[in-house]
Amino acid sequence: MIYDPEFLDRYHELQRKRSVIISILKNINSINLNNYKILIKNLEGRLKDKLKKLDISYFSLYTANLLYGKGALKARLNLFEEIGIMPNEIAEILFWANPQKYPFPNFQKKYSKHFIESERNRLKKSNLDDFLQLYALDTYKNAKNDFLIEIITEINSLKIYEFEKITWLRELIFELNPISRQKIKDSININEYIEKALFSKPVCEVILDGNNIIYWTIPPSLNNIEKVIWQLSQIKKLYFPFYIVFDKNVRYMYKSHIFNFPNVYFHSPADELIINLAISKKAKIISRDKFRDWDVNLKKYLLNIDI
C-alpha cells in the first residue's frame, strides 16, 4: 500500500464514487432519472459524455445484460456498439462493479483478455490490492479531488427552482463522508434555501399562496414571495420543494421573473388549486387566508411564517 497523502485522498475519493455507483447498479433494472444523473456524474471516462445523450431505458437494458447476462463477456461488451458505445468505454462499468477483476479501460486499447492480463501483471508488480488502487496510482497526481470540485461547481450554478437537480445532488452529498460534506458546505456560495435543501432532509412540500403573500405588506409587493422563501431557509425544518399558486390575473397586475419558474401555477380561483395540492401532496400551506369559504378543515395544513 502507498501512503502518499495525495494518493490516499484520491483512493478514498474513488471508494466514495464506487459506493455511489454500486448502490445504483444493484437496482439497474429499475434505475430512475435522478440516479442515472448521479451515476453519470460519478463516472470518469468517455462513457460519461456518451451516457448524457443515451436514453435511460437503453442503458438499463444493455447494462443489466452486461452485469448479469449469460454468454461471453466480449459479446456482451460488443452489444453496446448497437447504441453507439464502444466496448472500451462501457468497460468502465465493469471496473466500478468489480475492481478486483476488471481494470479501468484504456481508451487507446481494446478491452480484451490480453489487456486485462497485462493490467493484472502491472497490478502485481505495483504490490497493490486491486484495480481501484492501481487507478488511483495512475491518476492521483492529476486528479486533485476533481470530484468534489465538480460537485461544488454544479451546486454554485443551481437555480432555486431546479428541484430535480437539487434532489439528486442532495442524494449524492449524503453518500459522501462527513469531511467531504463539510468541505462542500464550506466552499459553496448559494441561496440559503438551496443550501438548506442540499444538507437537510425535507419533512414535506409547501404551497405558497402567491396573491395572499403579495398583500402581506403595504404597499403590496411581489418581493414578499422571496422574503417567505428566505424565511423557509431560517427555520429548523426543511419544507421542500415549494410551489407558488397565483390567481390568473396577477400577470396583468405585476411583472416578475418568478412567473417563469416551472413550479409556479396560475389558477382561478387560486384557493381551489392550493387546497387540492396541499391535500394530494400532504403539503403545508403558507397563507394568512383561513379558507373559510371552502368546506374543508385546513388548520393542520397551515404553516405560520412571518416576514
mmCIF file of C-alpha atoms in Angstrom:
data_model
loop_
_atom_site.group_PDB
_atom_site.id
_atom_site.type_symbol
_atom_site.label_atom_id
_atom_site.label_comp_id
_atom_site.label_asym_id
_atom_site.label_seq_id
_atom_site.Cartn_x
_atom_site.Cartn_y
_atom_site.Cartn_z
ATOM 1 C CA MET A 1 0.000 0.000 0.000
ATOM 2 C CA ILE A 2 1.204 3.516 -0.828
ATOM 3 C CA TYR A 3 0.987 6.113 1.934
ATOM 4 C CA ASP A 4 1.422 9.304 -0.076
ATOM 5 C CA PRO A 5 -1.343 11.631 1.272
ATOM 6 C CA GLU A 6 -2.410 12.690 -2.231
ATOM 7 C CA PHE A 7 -2.658 9.061 -3.333
ATOM 8 C CA LEU A 8 -4.735 8.202 -0.269
ATOM 9 C CA ASP A 9 -7.057 11.159 -0.895
ATOM 10 C CA ARG A 10 -7.568 10.010 -4.462
ATOM 11 C CA TYR A 11 -8.113 6.407 -3.393
ATOM 12 C CA HIS A 12 -10.703 7.431 -0.811
ATOM 13 C CA GLU A 13 -12.421 9.593 -3.418
ATOM 14 C CA LEU A 14 -12.654 6.589 -5.747
ATOM 15 C CA GLN A 15 -14.009 4.456 -2.917
ATOM 16 C CA ARG A 16 -16.764 7.019 -2.341
ATOM 17 C CA LYS A 17 -17.573 7.080 -6.031
ATOM 18 C CA ARG A 18 -17.705 3.313 -6.179
ATOM 19 C CA SER A 19 -20.050 3.186 -3.201
ATOM 20 C CA VAL A 20 -22.475 5.500 -5.001
ATOM 21 C CA ILE A 21 -22.193 3.665 -8.319
ATOM 22 C CA ILE A 22 -22.630 0.211 -6.774
ATOM 23 C CA SER A 23 -25.789 1.278 -4.956
ATOM 24 C CA ILE A 24 -27.236 2.355 -8.315
ATOM 25 C CA LEU A 25 -26.083 -0.691 -10.290
ATOM 26 C CA LYS A 26 -27.721 -3.010 -7.768
ATOM 27 C CA ASN A 27 -31.062 -1.670 -8.989
ATOM 28 C CA ILE A 28 -30.151 -1.294 -12.651
ATOM 29 C CA ASN A 29 -33.465 -2.726 -13.862
ATOM 30 C CA SER A 30 -35.424 -0.014 -12.058
ATOM 31 C CA ILE A 31 -32.964 2.876 -12.303
ATOM 32 C CA ASN A 32 -34.663 6.284 -12.233
ATOM 33 C CA LEU A 33 -33.596 9.529 -13.865
ATOM 34 C CA ASN A 34 -32.149 11.011 -10.673
ATOM 35 C CA ASN A 35 -29.918 8.002 -10.080
ATOM 36 C CA TYR A 36 -28.943 7.927 -13.745
ATOM 37 C CA LYS A 37 -27.689 11.503 -13.441
ATOM 38 C CA ILE A 38 -25.853 10.662 -10.225
ATOM 39 C CA LEU A 39 -24.202 7.698 -11.927
ATOM 40 C CA ILE A 40 -23.082 9.836 -14.864
ATOM 41 C CA LYS A 41 -21.723 12.474 -12.504
ATOM 42 C CA ASN A 42 -19.518 9.865 -10.822
ATOM 43 C CA LEU A 43 -18.042 8.382 -13.991
ATOM 44 C CA GLU A 44 -14.549 9.409 -15.063
ATOM 45 C CA GLY A 45 -14.029 8.301 -18.650
ATOM 46 C CA ARG A 46 -15.531 8.966 -22.062
ATOM 47 C CA LEU A 47 -18.595 6.967 -21.058
ATOM 48 C CA LYS A 48 -19.783 9.998 -19.078
ATOM 49 C CA ASP A 49 -20.405 12.064 -22.219
ATOM 50 C CA LYS A 50 -21.913 9.130 -24.101
ATOM 51 C CA LEU A 51 -24.493 8.442 -21.393
ATOM 52 C CA LYS A 52 -25.601 12.078 -21.272
ATOM 53 C CA LYS A 53 -27.023 11.531 -24.757
ATOM 54 C CA LEU A 54 -28.330 7.990 -24.220
ATOM 55 C CA ASP A 55 -31.897 7.133 -23.269
ATOM 56 C CA ILE A 56 -32.013 5.668 -19.770
ATOM 57 C CA SER A 57 -34.047 2.641 -20.895
ATOM 58 C CA TYR A 58 -31.306 1.538 -23.310
ATOM 59 C CA PHE A 59 -28.667 1.941 -20.627
ATOM 60 C CA SER A 60 -30.695 -0.105 -18.157
ATOM 61 C CA LEU A 61 -31.379 -2.924 -20.618
ATOM 62 C CA TYR A 62 -27.860 -3.281 -22.011
ATOM 63 C CA THR A 63 -26.083 -2.795 -18.682
ATOM 64 C CA ALA A 64 -28.254 -5.368 -16.916
ATOM 65 C CA ASN A 65 -27.219 -7.827 -19.614
ATOM 66 C CA LEU A 66 -23.555 -6.839 -19.226
ATOM 67 C CA LEU A 67 -23.564 -7.357 -15.474
ATOM 68 C CA TYR A 68 -25.945 -10.269 -15.071
ATOM 69 C CA GLY A 69 -26.427 -11.781 -18.523
ATOM 70 C CA LYS A 70 -25.084 -15.035 -19.890
ATOM 71 C CA GLY A 71 -22.592 -15.668 -22.642
ATOM 72 C CA ALA A 72 -19.086 -14.456 -23.392
ATOM 73 C CA LEU A 73 -18.080 -11.113 -21.890
ATOM 74 C CA LYS A 74 -16.703 -9.956 -25.239
ATOM 75 C CA ALA A 75 -20.089 -10.487 -26.890
ATOM 76 C CA ARG A 76 -21.912 -8.590 -24.138
ATOM 77 C CA LEU A 77 -19.448 -5.708 -24.431
ATOM 78 C CA ASN A 78 -19.758 -5.614 -28.213
ATOM 79 C CA LEU A 79 -23.548 -5.326 -27.979
ATOM 80 C CA PHE A 80 -23.105 -1.745 -26.801
ATOM 81 C CA GLU A 81 -21.900 -0.766 -30.266
ATOM 82 C CA GLU A 82 -25.578 -1.028 -31.282
ATOM 83 C CA ILE A 83 -26.256 2.068 -29.168
ATOM 84 C CA GLY A 84 -23.087 3.951 -30.069
ATOM 85 C CA ILE A 85 -20.889 2.956 -27.128
ATOM 86 C CA MET A 86 -17.565 1.203 -27.641
ATOM 87 C CA PRO A 87 -16.501 -1.786 -25.502
ATOM 88 C CA ASN A 88 -13.540 0.131 -24.062
ATOM 89 C CA GLU A 89 -15.968 2.855 -22.948
ATOM 90 C CA ILE A 90 -18.660 0.745 -21.270
ATOM 91 C CA ALA A 91 -15.933 -1.351 -19.621
ATOM 92 C CA GLU A 92 -15.715 1.414 -17.028
ATOM 93 C CA ILE A 93 -18.921 -0.038 -15.557
ATOM 94 C CA LEU A 94 -17.175 -3.393 -15.104
ATOM 95 C CA PHE A 95 -14.335 -1.631 -13.314
ATOM 96 C CA TRP A 96 -16.655 0.018 -10.788
ATOM 97 C CA ALA A 97 -18.702 -3.156 -10.364
ATOM 98 C CA ASN A 98 -15.711 -5.389 -9.652
ATOM 99 C CA PRO A 99 -12.278 -3.721 -9.373
ATOM 100 C CA GLN A 100 -10.822 -6.969 -8.078
ATOM 101 C CA LYS A 101 -11.328 -8.447 -11.526
ATOM 102 C CA TYR A 102 -11.632 -5.650 -14.072
ATOM 103 C CA PRO A 103 -9.171 -2.779 -14.675
ATOM 104 C CA PHE A 104 -10.129 0.739 -15.687
ATOM 105 C CA PRO A 105 -10.207 0.829 -19.508
ATOM 106 C CA ASN A 106 -7.531 2.450 -21.628
ATOM 107 C CA PHE A 107 -9.269 4.237 -24.474
ATOM 108 C CA GLN A 108 -6.277 3.683 -26.743
ATOM 109 C CA LYS A 109 -6.507 -0.096 -26.398
ATOM 110 C CA LYS A 110 -9.123 -2.789 -26.921
ATOM 111 C CA TYR A 111 -10.715 -4.111 -23.748
ATOM 112 C CA SER A 112 -9.578 -7.670 -24.390
ATOM 113 C CA LYS A 113 -8.302 -10.630 -22.395
ATOM 114 C CA HIS A 114 -4.789 -9.550 -23.332
ATOM 115 C CA PHE A 115 -5.369 -6.038 -21.958
ATOM 116 C CA ILE A 116 -6.879 -7.352 -18.718
ATOM 117 C CA GLU A 117 -3.984 -9.770 -18.260
ATOM 118 C CA SER A 118 -1.367 -7.078 -18.883
ATOM 119 C CA GLU A 119 -3.070 -4.814 -16.330
ATOM 120 C CA ARG A 120 -3.177 -7.688 -13.857
ATOM 121 C CA ASN A 121 0.584 -8.097 -14.252
ATOM 122 C CA ARG A 122 1.052 -4.372 -13.678
ATOM 123 C CA LEU A 123 -1.118 -4.594 -10.568
ATOM 124 C CA LYS A 124 1.019 -7.427 -9.224
ATOM 125 C CA LYS A 125 4.250 -5.505 -9.834
ATOM 126 C CA SER A 126 2.801 -2.451 -8.093
ATOM 127 C CA ASN A 127 2.072 -4.544 -4.994
ATOM 128 C CA LEU A 128 -1.456 -3.128 -4.738
ATOM 129 C CA ASP A 129 -4.655 -4.875 -3.695
ATOM 130 C CA ASP A 130 -6.980 -4.178 -6.615
ATOM 131 C CA PHE A 131 -7.522 -2.153 -9.764
ATOM 132 C CA LEU A 132 -9.162 0.654 -7.791
ATOM 133 C CA GLN A 133 -5.834 1.267 -6.066
ATOM 134 C CA LEU A 134 -3.996 0.949 -9.371
ATOM 135 C CA TYR A 135 -6.277 3.514 -10.993
ATOM 136 C CA ALA A 136 -5.729 5.811 -8.005
ATOM 137 C CA LEU A 137 -1.984 5.440 -8.536
ATOM 138 C CA ASP A 138 -2.343 6.241 -12.239
ATOM 139 C CA THR A 139 -4.438 9.352 -11.690
ATOM 140 C CA TYR A 140 -3.799 10.881 -8.283
ATOM 141 C CA LYS A 141 -1.213 13.420 -9.443
ATOM 142 C CA ASN A 142 -3.658 14.933 -11.923
ATOM 143 C CA ALA A 143 -6.988 14.399 -10.177
ATOM 144 C CA LYS A 144 -6.596 16.860 -7.272
ATOM 145 C CA ASN A 145 -10.016 15.973 -5.935
ATOM 146 C CA ASP A 146 -11.788 16.890 -9.170
ATOM 147 C CA PHE A 147 -14.876 15.035 -7.983
ATOM 148 C CA LEU A 148 -15.616 17.446 -5.146
ATOM 149 C CA ILE A 149 -14.725 20.407 -7.340
ATOM 150 C CA GLU A 150 -17.281 19.242 -9.915
ATOM 151 C CA ILE A 151 -19.960 18.942 -7.249
ATOM 152 C CA ILE A 152 -19.173 22.400 -5.873
ATOM 153 C CA THR A 153 -19.298 23.914 -9.369
ATOM 154 C CA GLU A 154 -22.611 22.191 -10.060
ATOM 155 C CA ILE A 155 -24.087 23.430 -6.786
ATOM 156 C CA ASN A 156 -22.969 27.015 -7.339
ATOM 157 C CA SER A 157 -24.846 27.054 -10.650
ATOM 158 C CA LEU A 158 -28.153 25.886 -9.129
ATOM 159 C CA LYS A 159 -31.336 27.881 -9.574
ATOM 160 C CA ILE A 160 -33.833 27.919 -6.730
ATOM 161 C CA TYR A 161 -36.499 26.147 -8.804
ATOM 162 C CA GLU A 162 -34.282 23.293 -10.086
ATOM 163 C CA PHE A 163 -35.801 20.808 -7.663
ATOM 164 C CA GLU A 164 -34.853 17.657 -9.544
ATOM 165 C CA LYS A 165 -31.224 18.729 -9.751
ATOM 166 C CA ILE A 166 -31.198 19.756 -6.088
ATOM 167 C CA THR A 167 -32.657 16.372 -5.147
ATOM 168 C CA TRP A 168 -30.063 14.251 -6.933
ATOM 169 C CA LEU A 169 -27.219 16.437 -5.694
ATOM 170 C CA ARG A 170 -28.527 16.021 -2.147
ATOM 171 C CA GLU A 171 -28.585 12.239 -2.631
ATOM 172 C CA LEU A 172 -25.016 12.402 -3.880
ATOM 173 C CA ILE A 173 -23.877 14.567 -0.956
ATOM 174 C CA PHE A 174 -25.444 12.214 1.582
ATOM 175 C CA GLU A 175 -23.354 9.366 0.126
ATOM 176 C CA LEU A 176 -20.153 11.256 0.978
ATOM 177 C CA ASN A 177 -18.275 11.084 4.248
ATOM 178 C CA PRO A 178 -18.697 13.926 6.787
ATOM 179 C CA ILE A 179 -15.348 15.523 5.911
ATOM 180 C CA SER A 180 -16.233 15.764 2.214
ATOM 181 C CA ARG A 181 -19.718 17.086 3.002
ATOM 182 C CA GLN A 182 -18.230 19.796 5.180
ATOM 183 C CA LYS A 183 -15.676 20.690 2.515
ATOM 184 C CA ILE A 184 -18.506 21.189 0.021
ATOM 185 C CA LYS A 185 -20.513 23.220 2.514
ATOM 186 C CA ASP A 186 -17.545 25.484 3.211
ATOM 187 C CA SER A 187 -16.859 26.033 -0.495
ATOM 188 C CA ILE A 188 -20.289 26.884 -1.911
ATOM 189 C CA ASN A 189 -21.869 30.296 -2.320
ATOM 190 C CA ILE A 190 -25.576 29.866 -2.998
ATOM 191 C CA ASN A 191 -29.083 30.859 -1.965
ATOM 192 C CA GLU A 192 -29.681 29.859 1.663
ATOM 193 C CA TYR A 193 -32.833 27.906 0.852
ATOM 194 C CA ILE A 194 -30.936 25.816 -1.713
ATOM 195 C CA GLU A 195 -28.184 25.160 0.829
ATOM 196 C CA LYS A 196 -30.740 24.015 3.385
ATOM 197 C CA ALA A 197 -32.359 21.766 0.769
ATOM 198 C CA LEU A 198 -28.995 20.179 -0.043
ATOM 199 C CA PHE A 199 -27.930 19.395 3.505
ATOM 200 C CA SER A 200 -31.238 18.621 5.240
ATOM 201 C CA LYS A 201 -33.994 16.079 4.776
ATOM 202 C CA PRO A 202 -37.398 17.572 3.938
ATOM 203 C CA VAL A 203 -40.383 16.961 6.180
ATOM 204 C CA CYS A 204 -42.874 17.773 3.426
ATOM 205 C CA GLU A 205 -43.590 20.050 0.485
ATOM 206 C CA VAL A 206 -45.072 23.531 0.846
ATOM 207 C CA ILE A 207 -47.558 25.598 -1.166
ATOM 208 C CA LEU A 208 -47.269 29.396 -1.219
ATOM 209 C CA ASP A 209 -50.496 31.357 -1.652
ATOM 210 C CA GLY A 210 -48.949 33.902 -4.004
ATOM 211 C CA ASN A 211 -51.654 36.573 -4.147
ATOM 212 C CA ASN A 212 -52.197 36.433 -0.412
ATOM 213 C CA ILE A 213 -48.482 36.807 0.341
ATOM 214 C CA ILE A 214 -48.206 39.799 -2.004
ATOM 215 C CA TYR A 215 -50.708 41.647 0.216
ATOM 216 C CA TRP A 216 -48.886 40.983 3.476
ATOM 217 C CA THR A 217 -47.323 44.439 3.224
ATOM 218 C CA ILE A 218 -48.441 47.947 2.405
ATOM 219 C CA PRO A 219 -47.958 48.612 -0.400
ATOM 220 C CA PRO A 220 -48.387 45.080 -1.768
ATOM 221 C CA SER A 221 -45.171 43.623 -3.149
ATOM 222 C CA LEU A 222 -44.022 40.568 -5.062
ATOM 223 C CA ASN A 223 -40.802 40.799 -3.065
ATOM 224 C CA ASN A 224 -42.759 39.235 -0.218
ATOM 225 C CA ILE A 225 -42.507 35.897 -2.048
ATOM 226 C CA GLU A 226 -38.710 35.967 -1.895
ATOM 227 C CA LYS A 227 -38.864 37.026 1.756
ATOM 228 C CA VAL A 228 -41.011 33.993 2.553
ATOM 229 C CA ILE A 229 -38.565 31.689 0.763
ATOM 230 C CA TRP A 230 -35.732 33.230 2.766
ATOM 231 C CA GLN A 231 -37.671 32.627 5.986
ATOM 232 C CA LEU A 232 -38.075 28.990 4.962
ATOM 233 C CA SER A 233 -34.286 28.747 4.934
ATOM 234 C CA GLN A 234 -34.085 30.066 8.502
ATOM 235 C CA ILE A 235 -36.493 27.759 10.315
ATOM 236 C CA LYS A 236 -35.454 24.422 11.771
ATOM 237 C CA LYS A 237 -37.428 22.096 9.488
ATOM 238 C CA LEU A 238 -36.973 21.858 5.737
ATOM 239 C CA TYR A 239 -40.088 22.306 3.613
ATOM 240 C CA PHE A 240 -39.065 21.274 0.113
ATOM 241 C CA PRO A 241 -39.881 21.677 -2.655
ATOM 242 C CA PHE A 242 -42.091 24.751 -2.716
ATOM 243 C CA TYR A 243 -44.835 25.638 -5.187
ATOM 244 C CA ILE A 244 -46.411 29.034 -5.746
ATOM 245 C CA VAL A 245 -50.038 29.431 -6.789
ATOM 246 C CA PHE A 246 -51.354 32.754 -8.113
ATOM 247 C CA ASP A 247 -54.700 33.885 -9.423
ATOM 248 C CA LYS A 248 -54.565 34.141 -13.200
ATOM 249 C CA ASN A 249 -54.982 37.915 -13.191
ATOM 250 C CA VAL A 250 -51.726 38.513 -11.274
ATOM 251 C CA ARG A 251 -49.754 38.652 -14.521
ATOM 252 C CA TYR A 252 -51.770 41.690 -15.591
ATOM 253 C CA MET A 253 -51.025 43.449 -12.306
ATOM 254 C CA TYR A 254 -47.316 42.671 -11.891
ATOM 255 C CA LYS A 255 -44.273 41.652 -13.871
ATOM 256 C CA SER A 256 -41.716 39.315 -12.340
ATOM 257 C CA HIS A 257 -39.158 36.632 -13.222
ATOM 258 C CA ILE A 258 -40.913 34.482 -10.615
ATOM 259 C CA PHE A 259 -43.786 33.926 -13.046
ATOM 260 C CA ASN A 260 -41.408 31.959 -15.282
ATOM 261 C CA PHE A 261 -40.467 29.426 -12.612
ATOM 262 C CA PRO A 262 -41.639 25.896 -13.516
ATOM 263 C CA ASN A 263 -43.051 25.467 -10.005
ATOM 264 C CA VAL A 264 -45.433 28.434 -10.353
ATOM 265 C CA TYR A 265 -49.103 27.853 -11.185
ATOM 266 C CA PHE A 266 -51.876 30.210 -12.253
ATOM 267 C CA HIS A 267 -55.423 29.212 -11.401
ATOM 268 C CA SER A 268 -58.690 30.950 -10.682
ATOM 269 C CA PRO A 269 -59.775 30.636 -8.027
ATOM 270 C CA ALA A 270 -56.256 30.056 -6.676
ATOM 271 C CA ASP A 271 -57.629 28.666 -3.407
ATOM 272 C CA GLU A 272 -59.038 25.665 -5.228
ATOM 273 C CA LEU A 273 -55.646 24.575 -6.564
ATOM 274 C CA ILE A 274 -53.867 25.417 -3.299
ATOM 275 C CA ILE A 275 -56.217 23.162 -1.339
ATOM 276 C CA ASN A 276 -56.027 20.324 -3.876
ATOM 277 C CA LEU A 277 -52.228 20.439 -3.979
ATOM 278 C CA ALA A 278 -51.909 20.543 -0.205
ATOM 279 C CA ILE A 279 -54.197 17.559 0.296
ATOM 280 C CA SER A 280 -52.796 15.453 -2.556
ATOM 281 C CA LYS A 281 -49.164 16.141 -1.647
ATOM 282 C CA LYS A 282 -49.735 16.257 2.128
ATOM 283 C CA ALA A 283 -48.040 19.636 1.950
ATOM 284 C CA LYS A 284 -48.119 22.700 4.150
ATOM 285 C CA ILE A 285 -49.734 25.973 3.043
ATOM 286 C CA ILE A 286 -48.272 29.413 3.649
ATOM 287 C CA SER A 287 -51.122 31.917 3.677
ATOM 288 C CA ARG A 288 -52.957 34.249 6.030
ATOM 289 C CA ASP A 289 -56.207 33.219 4.408
ATOM 290 C CA LYS A 290 -58.313 30.923 6.607
ATOM 291 C CA PHE A 291 -60.097 29.421 3.570
ATOM 292 C CA ARG A 292 -63.451 29.729 5.335
ATOM 293 C CA ASP A 293 -65.305 29.692 2.008
ATOM 294 C CA TRP A 294 -64.260 26.094 1.488
ATOM 295 C CA ASP A 295 -65.873 23.120 3.152
ATOM 296 C CA VAL A 296 -62.627 21.647 4.420
ATOM 297 C CA ASN A 297 -60.623 21.920 7.630
ATOM 298 C CA LEU A 298 -57.159 23.132 6.657
ATOM 299 C CA LYS A 299 -55.859 24.009 10.098
ATOM 300 C CA LYS A 300 -53.313 21.184 10.129
ATOM 301 C CA TYR A 301 -52.010 22.246 6.714
ATOM 302 C CA LEU A 302 -51.261 25.876 7.572
ATOM 303 C CA LEU A 303 -47.654 26.846 8.265
ATOM 304 C CA ASN A 304 -47.115 30.107 10.105
ATOM 305 C CA ILE A 305 -44.373 32.213 8.518
ATOM 306 C CA ASP A 306 -43.714 35.920 9.116
ATOM 307 C CA ILE A 307 -41.594 38.270 7.054
#
